[in-house]
mmCIF file of C-alpha atoms in Angstrom:
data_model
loop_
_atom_site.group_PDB
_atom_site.id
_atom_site.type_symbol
_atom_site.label_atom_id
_atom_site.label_comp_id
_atom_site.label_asym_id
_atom_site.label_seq_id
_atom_site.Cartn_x
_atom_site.Cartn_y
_atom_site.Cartn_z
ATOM 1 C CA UNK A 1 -182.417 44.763 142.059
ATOM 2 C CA UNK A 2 -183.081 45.115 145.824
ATOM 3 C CA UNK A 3 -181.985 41.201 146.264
ATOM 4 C CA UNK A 4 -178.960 41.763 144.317
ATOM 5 C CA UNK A 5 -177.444 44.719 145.577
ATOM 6 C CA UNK A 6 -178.197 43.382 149.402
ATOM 7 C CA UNK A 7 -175.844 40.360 148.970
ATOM 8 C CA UNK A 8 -173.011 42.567 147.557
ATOM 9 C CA UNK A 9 -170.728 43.481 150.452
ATOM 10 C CA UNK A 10 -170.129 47.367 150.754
ATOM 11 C CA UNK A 11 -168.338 49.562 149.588
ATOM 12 C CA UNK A 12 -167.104 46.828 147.621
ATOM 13 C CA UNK A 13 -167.861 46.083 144.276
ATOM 14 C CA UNK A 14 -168.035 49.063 142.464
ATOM 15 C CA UNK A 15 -171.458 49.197 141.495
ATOM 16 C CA UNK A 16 -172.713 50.283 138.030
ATOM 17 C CA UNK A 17 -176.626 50.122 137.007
ATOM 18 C CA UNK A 18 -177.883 51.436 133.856
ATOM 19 C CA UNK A 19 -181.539 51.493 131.967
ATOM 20 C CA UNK A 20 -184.515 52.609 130.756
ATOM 21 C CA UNK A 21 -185.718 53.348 133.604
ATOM 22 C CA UNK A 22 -188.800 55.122 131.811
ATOM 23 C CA UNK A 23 -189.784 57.934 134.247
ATOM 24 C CA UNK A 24 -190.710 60.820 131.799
ATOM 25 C CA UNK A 25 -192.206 62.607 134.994
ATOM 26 C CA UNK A 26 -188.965 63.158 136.857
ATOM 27 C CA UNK A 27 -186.132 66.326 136.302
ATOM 28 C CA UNK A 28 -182.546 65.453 137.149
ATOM 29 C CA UNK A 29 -180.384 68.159 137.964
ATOM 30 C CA UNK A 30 -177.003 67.815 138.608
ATOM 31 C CA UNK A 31 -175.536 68.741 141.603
ATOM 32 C CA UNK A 32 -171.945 70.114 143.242
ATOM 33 C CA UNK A 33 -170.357 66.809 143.357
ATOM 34 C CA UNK A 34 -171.552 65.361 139.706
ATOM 35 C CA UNK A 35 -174.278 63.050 141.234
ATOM 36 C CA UNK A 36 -178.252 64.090 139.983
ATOM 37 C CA UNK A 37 -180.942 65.402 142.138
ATOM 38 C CA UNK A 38 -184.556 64.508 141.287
ATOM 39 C CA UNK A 39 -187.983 66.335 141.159
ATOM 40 C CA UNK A 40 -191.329 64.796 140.693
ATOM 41 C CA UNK A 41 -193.633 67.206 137.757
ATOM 42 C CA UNK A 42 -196.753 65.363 140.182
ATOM 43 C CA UNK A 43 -198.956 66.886 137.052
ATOM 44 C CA UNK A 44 -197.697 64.544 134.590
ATOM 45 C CA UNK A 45 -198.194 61.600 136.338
ATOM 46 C CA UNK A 46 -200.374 58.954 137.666
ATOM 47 C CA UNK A 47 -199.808 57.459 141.877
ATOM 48 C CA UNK A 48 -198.478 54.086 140.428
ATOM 49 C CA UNK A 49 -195.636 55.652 138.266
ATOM 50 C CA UNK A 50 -194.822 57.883 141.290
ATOM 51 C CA UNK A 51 -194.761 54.856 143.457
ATOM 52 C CA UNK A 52 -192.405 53.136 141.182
ATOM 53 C CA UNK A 53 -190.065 56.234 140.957
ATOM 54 C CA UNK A 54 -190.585 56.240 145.032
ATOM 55 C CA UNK A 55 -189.552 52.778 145.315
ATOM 56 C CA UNK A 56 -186.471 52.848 142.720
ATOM 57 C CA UNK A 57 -185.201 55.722 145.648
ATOM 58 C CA UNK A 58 -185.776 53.828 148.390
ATOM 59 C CA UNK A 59 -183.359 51.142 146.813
ATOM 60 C CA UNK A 60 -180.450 53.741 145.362
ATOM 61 C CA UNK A 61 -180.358 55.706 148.677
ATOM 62 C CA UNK A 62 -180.489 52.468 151.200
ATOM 63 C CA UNK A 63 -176.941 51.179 148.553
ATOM 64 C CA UNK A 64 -176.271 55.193 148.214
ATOM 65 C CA UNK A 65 -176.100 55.233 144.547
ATOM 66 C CA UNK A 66 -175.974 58.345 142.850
ATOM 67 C CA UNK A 67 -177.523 59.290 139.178
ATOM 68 C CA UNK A 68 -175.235 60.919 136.748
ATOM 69 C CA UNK A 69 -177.262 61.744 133.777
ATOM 70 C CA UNK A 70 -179.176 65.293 133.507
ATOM 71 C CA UNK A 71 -179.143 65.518 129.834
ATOM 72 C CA UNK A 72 -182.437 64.063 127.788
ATOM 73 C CA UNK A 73 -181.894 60.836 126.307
ATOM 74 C CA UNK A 74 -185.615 60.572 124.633
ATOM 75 C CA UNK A 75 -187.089 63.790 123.405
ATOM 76 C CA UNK A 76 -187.103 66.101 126.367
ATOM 77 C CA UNK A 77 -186.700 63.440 128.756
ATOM 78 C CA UNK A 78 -183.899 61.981 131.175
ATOM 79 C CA UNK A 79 -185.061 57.893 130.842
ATOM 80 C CA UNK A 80 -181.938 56.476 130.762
ATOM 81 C CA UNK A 81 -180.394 56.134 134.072
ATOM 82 C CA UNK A 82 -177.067 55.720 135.107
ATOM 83 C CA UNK A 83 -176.848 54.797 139.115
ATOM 84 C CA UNK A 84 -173.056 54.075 140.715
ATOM 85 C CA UNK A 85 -172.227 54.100 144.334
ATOM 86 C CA UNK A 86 -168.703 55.681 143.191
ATOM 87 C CA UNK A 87 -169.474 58.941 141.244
ATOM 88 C CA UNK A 88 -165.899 59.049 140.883
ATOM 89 C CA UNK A 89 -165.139 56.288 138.715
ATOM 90 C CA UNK A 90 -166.674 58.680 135.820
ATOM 91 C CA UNK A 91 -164.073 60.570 133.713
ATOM 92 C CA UNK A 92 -166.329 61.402 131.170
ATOM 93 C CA UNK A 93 -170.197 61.063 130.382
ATOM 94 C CA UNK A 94 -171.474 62.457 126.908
ATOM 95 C CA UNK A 95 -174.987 61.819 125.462
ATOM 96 C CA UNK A 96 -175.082 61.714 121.853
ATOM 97 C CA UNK A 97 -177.770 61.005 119.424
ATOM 98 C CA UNK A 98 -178.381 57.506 118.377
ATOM 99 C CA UNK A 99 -179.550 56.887 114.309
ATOM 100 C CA UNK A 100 -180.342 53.396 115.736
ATOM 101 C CA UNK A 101 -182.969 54.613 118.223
ATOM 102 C CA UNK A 102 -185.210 56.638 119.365
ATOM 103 C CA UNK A 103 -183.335 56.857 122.796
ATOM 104 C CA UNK A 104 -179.771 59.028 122.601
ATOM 105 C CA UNK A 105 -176.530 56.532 123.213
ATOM 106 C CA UNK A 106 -174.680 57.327 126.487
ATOM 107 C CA UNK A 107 -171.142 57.318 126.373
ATOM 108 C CA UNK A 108 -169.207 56.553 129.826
ATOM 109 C CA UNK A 109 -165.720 56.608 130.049
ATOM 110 C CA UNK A 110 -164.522 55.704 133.539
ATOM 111 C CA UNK A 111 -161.099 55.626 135.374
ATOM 112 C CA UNK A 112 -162.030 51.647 136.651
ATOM 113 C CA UNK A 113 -159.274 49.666 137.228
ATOM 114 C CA UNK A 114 -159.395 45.755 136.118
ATOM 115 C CA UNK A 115 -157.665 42.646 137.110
ATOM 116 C CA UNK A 116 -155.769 41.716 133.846
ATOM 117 C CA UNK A 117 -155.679 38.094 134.886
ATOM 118 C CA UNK A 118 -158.568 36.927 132.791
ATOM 119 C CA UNK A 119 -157.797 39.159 129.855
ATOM 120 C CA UNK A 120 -157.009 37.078 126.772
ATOM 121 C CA UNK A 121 -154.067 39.982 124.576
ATOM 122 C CA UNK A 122 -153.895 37.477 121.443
ATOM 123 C CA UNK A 123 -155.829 38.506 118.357
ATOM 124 C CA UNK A 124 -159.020 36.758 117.356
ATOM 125 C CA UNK A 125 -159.267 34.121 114.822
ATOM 126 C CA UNK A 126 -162.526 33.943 113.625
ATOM 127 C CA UNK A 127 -161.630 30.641 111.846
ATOM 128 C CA UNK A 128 -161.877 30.096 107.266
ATOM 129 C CA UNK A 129 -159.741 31.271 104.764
ATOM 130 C CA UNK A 130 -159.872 34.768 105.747
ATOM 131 C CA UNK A 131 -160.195 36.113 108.839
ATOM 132 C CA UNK A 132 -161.537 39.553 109.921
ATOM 133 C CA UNK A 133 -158.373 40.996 110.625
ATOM 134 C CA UNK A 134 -157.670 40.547 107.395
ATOM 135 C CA UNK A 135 -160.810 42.416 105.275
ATOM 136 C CA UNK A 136 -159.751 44.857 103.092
ATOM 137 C CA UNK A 137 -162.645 47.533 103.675
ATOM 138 C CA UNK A 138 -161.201 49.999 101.336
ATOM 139 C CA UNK A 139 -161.580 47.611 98.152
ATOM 140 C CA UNK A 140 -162.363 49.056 94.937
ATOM 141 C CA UNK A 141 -164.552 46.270 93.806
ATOM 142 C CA UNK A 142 -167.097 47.050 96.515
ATOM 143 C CA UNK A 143 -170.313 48.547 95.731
ATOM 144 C CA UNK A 144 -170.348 50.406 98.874
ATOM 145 C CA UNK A 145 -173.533 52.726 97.755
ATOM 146 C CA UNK A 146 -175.300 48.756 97.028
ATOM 147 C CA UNK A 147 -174.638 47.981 100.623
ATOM 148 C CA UNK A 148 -175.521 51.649 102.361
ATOM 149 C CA UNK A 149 -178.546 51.373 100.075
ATOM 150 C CA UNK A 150 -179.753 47.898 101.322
ATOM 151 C CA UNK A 151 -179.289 48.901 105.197
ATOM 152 C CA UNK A 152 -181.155 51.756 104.698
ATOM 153 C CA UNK A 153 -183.759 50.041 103.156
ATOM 154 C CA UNK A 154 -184.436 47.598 106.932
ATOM 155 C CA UNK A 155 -187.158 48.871 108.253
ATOM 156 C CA UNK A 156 -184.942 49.205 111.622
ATOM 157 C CA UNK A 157 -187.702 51.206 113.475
ATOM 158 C CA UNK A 158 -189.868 47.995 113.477
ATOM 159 C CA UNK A 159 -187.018 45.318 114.417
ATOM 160 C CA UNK A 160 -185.716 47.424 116.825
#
């Protein structure tokens, strides 16, 4: 991460960086301007983790990125991280729970402007006889309690 970030030129890009960062032993509060401010429970953890956790800061501070999630997104826990050096570019961050996963999903709905040059506006053709597009969903003929039965029945918790 620290190799990465040091050969971006500043303030330019914007710079998003998300994950699991796994530090159960850390609060995040948030603070006056949206951005998170951290504090160590030392009881709950062991000198490596804290090192870790110590390190990860000395990286987001030298590129002055700022956290922006206080809510829990595993149990009672903040793990998943969400580090930009333009708190700004955030209209809207909501953590929601995830039937998928035993982490919550984070929603993040920015204000990020793109360069529509590489955008490609024609619909998808996914190639056959029928194409997505045209599925009808809402067909009578579908045994839709069949198909919610069978993806219940994947045992999701072990693939996932």
């Amino acid at each position: 991460m620290n190799n990465l970030l040091s050969n971006m030129n500043a303030p330019e890009p914007t710079v998003i960086l998300t994950g699991d960062f796994n530090f159960p032993f850390v609060k995040w509060t948030k603070g006056a301007h949206n951005g998170c401010r951290w504090e160590i429970n030392s009881s709950s953890t062991t000198l490596d983790e804290k090192a870790q956790f110590l390190k990860l800061t000395e990286v987001v501070d030298k590129y002055n990125l700022v956290q922006a999630i206080e809510e829990p997104t595993r149990e009672r826990n903040t793990l998943d991280l969400v580090f930009t050096n333009d708190i700004s570019i955030f209209a809207h961050i909501e953590v929601l729970k995830s039937s998928l996963s035993d982490h919550h999903q984070i929603e993040v709905t920015t204000n990020f402007k793109t360069n529509n040059r590489d955008i490609n506006n024609e619909t998808p053709n996914y190639g056959g006889e029928t194409d997505f597009w045209q599925l009808n969903f809402h067909n009578d003929n579908v045994s839709w309690s069949t198909i919610n039965k069978e993806i219940n029945d994947i045992p999701w918790h072990i693939l996932f």
